[in-house]
GROMACS .gro file of C-alpha atoms in nm:
model
  140
    1MET     CA    1  -4.962   4.534  10.248
    2SER     CA    2  -5.037   4.791   9.992
    3HIS     CA    3  -4.943   4.790   9.647
    4THR     CA    4  -4.955   5.102   9.458
    5PHE     CA    5  -5.019   5.082   9.021
    6THR     CA    6  -4.793   5.359   8.815
    7THR     CA    7  -4.772   5.405   8.462
    8CYS     CA    8  -4.677   5.633   8.206
    9VAL     CA    9  -4.616   5.613   7.784
   10LEU     CA   10  -4.264   5.684   7.618
   11ASP     CA   11  -4.330   5.842   7.270
   12VAL     CA   12  -3.958   5.778   7.112
   13THR     CA   13  -3.872   5.824   6.797
   14THR     CA   14  -3.618   5.517   6.639
   15GLY     CA   15  -3.600   5.716   6.314
   16SER     CA   16  -3.563   5.529   5.956
   17GLY     CA   17  -3.329   5.244   6.028
   18GLU     CA   18  -3.365   4.902   6.253
   19THR     CA   19  -3.247   4.987   6.630
   20VAL     CA   20  -3.173   4.867   6.956
   21MET     CA   21  -3.306   5.178   7.148
   22ASP     CA   22  -3.138   5.181   7.533
   23LEU     CA   23  -3.422   5.292   7.745
   24THR     CA   24  -3.218   5.205   8.065
   25GLU     CA   25  -3.210   5.528   8.178
   26ASN     CA   26  -3.576   5.629   8.089
   27CYS     CA   27  -3.695   5.293   8.340
   28THR     CA   28  -3.491   5.437   8.616
   29SER     CA   29  -3.585   5.777   8.597
   30PHE     CA   30  -3.958   5.687   8.625
   31LEU     CA   31  -3.879   5.409   8.918
   32ARG     CA   32  -3.687   5.768   9.065
   33ASP     CA   33  -4.052   5.962   9.056
   34VAL     CA   34  -4.200   5.658   9.150
   35ALA     CA   35  -4.080   5.379   9.336
   36VAL     CA   36  -3.925   5.579   9.667
   37GLY     CA   37  -3.710   5.261   9.816
   38ARG     CA   38  -4.027   5.051   9.739
   39ASP     CA   39  -3.953   4.701   9.604
   40GLY     CA   40  -4.188   4.560   9.323
   41LEU     CA   41  -4.200   4.545   8.964
   42LEU     CA   42  -4.184   4.709   8.673
   43ASN     CA   43  -4.307   4.587   8.338
   44VAL     CA   44  -4.204   4.770   8.005
   45PHE     CA   45  -4.423   4.699   7.750
   46VAL     CA   46  -4.421   4.823   7.354
   47PRO     CA   47  -4.810   4.870   7.219
   48HIS     CA   48  -4.657   4.775   6.841
   49ALA     CA   49  -4.723   4.455   6.635
   50THR     CA   50  -4.389   4.518   6.533
   51ALA     CA   51  -4.135   4.584   6.779
   52GLY     CA   52  -4.002   4.384   7.158
   53VAL     CA   53  -3.809   4.440   7.415
   54ALA     CA   54  -3.502   4.306   7.535
   55VAL     CA   55  -3.258   4.259   7.817
   56ILE     CA   56  -2.920   4.252   7.668
   57GLU     CA   57  -2.528   4.402   7.726
   58THR     CA   58  -2.549   4.767   7.476
   59GLY     CA   59  -2.241   4.915   7.328
   60SER     CA   60  -1.980   4.639   7.286
   61GLY     CA   61  -2.157   4.510   6.967
   62SER     CA   62  -2.438   4.320   7.125
   63ASP     CA   63  -2.675   4.533   6.993
   64ASP     CA   64  -2.533   4.527   6.636
   65ASP     CA   65  -2.515   4.155   6.688
   66LEU     CA   66  -2.894   4.110   6.796
   67LEU     CA   67  -2.985   4.313   6.471
   68ALA     CA   68  -2.741   4.095   6.268
   69THR     CA   69  -2.911   3.786   6.388
   70LEU     CA   70  -3.236   3.911   6.359
   71HIS     CA   71  -3.132   3.991   5.953
   72GLN     CA   72  -3.025   3.647   5.926
   73LEU     CA   73  -3.332   3.475   6.095
   74LEU     CA   74  -3.566   3.700   5.971
   75PRO     CA   75  -3.466   3.845   5.621
   76ALA     CA   76  -3.601   4.138   5.461
   77ASP     CA   77  -3.665   3.976   5.154
   78ASP     CA   78  -4.028   3.851   4.919
   79ARG     CA   79  -4.095   3.525   5.167
   80TRP     CA   80  -4.331   3.641   5.373
   81GLN     CA   81  -4.730   3.661   5.359
   82HIS     CA   82  -4.753   4.018   5.478
   83ARG     CA   83  -4.685   4.213   5.227
   84HIS     CA   84  -4.764   4.572   5.239
   85GLY     CA   85  -4.512   4.812   5.310
   86SER     CA   86  -4.179   4.851   5.286
   87PRO     CA   87  -4.020   4.507   5.119
   88GLY     CA   88  -3.971   4.219   5.309
   89HIS     CA   89  -4.178   4.425   5.587
   90GLY     CA   90  -4.346   4.089   5.710
   91ARG     CA   91  -4.067   4.001   5.912
   92ASP     CA   92  -4.134   4.281   6.106
   93HIS     CA   93  -4.441   4.133   6.206
   94VAL     CA   94  -4.279   3.788   6.310
   95LEU     CA   95  -4.037   3.981   6.501
   96PRO     CA   96  -4.256   3.978   6.863
   97GLY     CA   97  -4.243   3.558   6.851
   98LEU     CA   98  -3.866   3.623   6.879
   99VAL     CA   99  -3.823   3.893   7.076
  100ALA     CA  100  -4.150   3.946   7.294
  101PRO     CA  101  -4.286   4.345   7.305
  102HIS     CA  102  -4.288   4.311   7.684
  103ALA     CA  103  -4.049   4.222   7.965
  104THR     CA  104  -4.075   4.192   8.368
  105LEU     CA  105  -3.818   4.315   8.609
  106PRO     CA  106  -3.729   4.309   8.987
  107VAL     CA  107  -3.678   4.691   9.148
  108VAL     CA  108  -3.567   4.660   9.467
  109ALA     CA  109  -3.560   4.959   9.765
  110GLY     CA  110  -3.675   5.175   9.448
  111GLU     CA  111  -3.389   5.047   9.210
  112LEU     CA  112  -3.446   4.854   8.871
  113ALA     CA  113  -3.196   4.502   8.952
  114LEU     CA  114  -3.011   4.441   8.688
  115GLY     CA  115  -2.715   4.299   8.597
  116THR     CA  116  -2.395   4.436   8.579
  117TRP     CA  117  -2.435   4.427   8.164
  118GLN     CA  118  -2.793   4.466   8.109
  119SER     CA  119  -2.983   4.706   7.959
  120VAL     CA  120  -3.378   4.760   7.914
  121CYS     CA  121  -3.384   4.806   7.519
  122LEU     CA  122  -3.684   4.865   7.282
  123VAL     CA  123  -3.562   4.667   6.940
  124ASP     CA  124  -3.751   4.787   6.618
  125THR     CA  125  -3.662   4.631   6.272
  126ASN     CA  126  -3.921   4.837   6.126
  127ARG     CA  127  -3.848   5.109   5.886
  128ASP     CA  128  -4.143   5.207   5.775
  129ASN     CA  129  -4.286   5.305   6.139
  130PRO     CA  130  -4.017   5.542   6.353
  131ARG     CA  131  -4.242   5.676   6.629
  132ARG     CA  132  -4.300   5.453   6.883
  133GLN     CA  133  -4.438   5.401   7.263
  134VAL     CA  134  -4.340   5.219   7.569
  135ARG     CA  135  -4.542   5.163   7.841
  136LEU     CA  136  -4.401   5.203   8.157
  137SER     CA  137  -4.562   5.045   8.480
  138PHE     CA  138  -4.444   5.006   8.790
  139LEU     CA  139  -4.615   4.760   9.124
  140GLY     CA  140  -4.517   4.801   9.435
   0.00000   0.00000   0.00000
């Protein structure tokens, strides 16, 4: 069986506030073009020191709950040794330790095999950088 590796980079704008951005449709669209009925793995990666990827439910408050929890765990205050940027920016550099900058997901028959309520999301608490890249890679 031969394997193929295909990748693309999404340029996204997250805005000036903290956000959980749903990327599921982007992933589905990418797989529609490259997976064509094949099984494999989709890797979602953000090449940033201040962002992560989460697989969570969205639209029911869970995305806001995630941001609220991150605010409790990583308050935007002056406790951080990493001090450039907006006040509390050091916490943004700790975020990828809690919300990894990648996720690898199963693809079955060319479709993302998520659970009923799962979405693939970019988590970005860094208000200083509203432009992000997300790399989607399919191996199958």
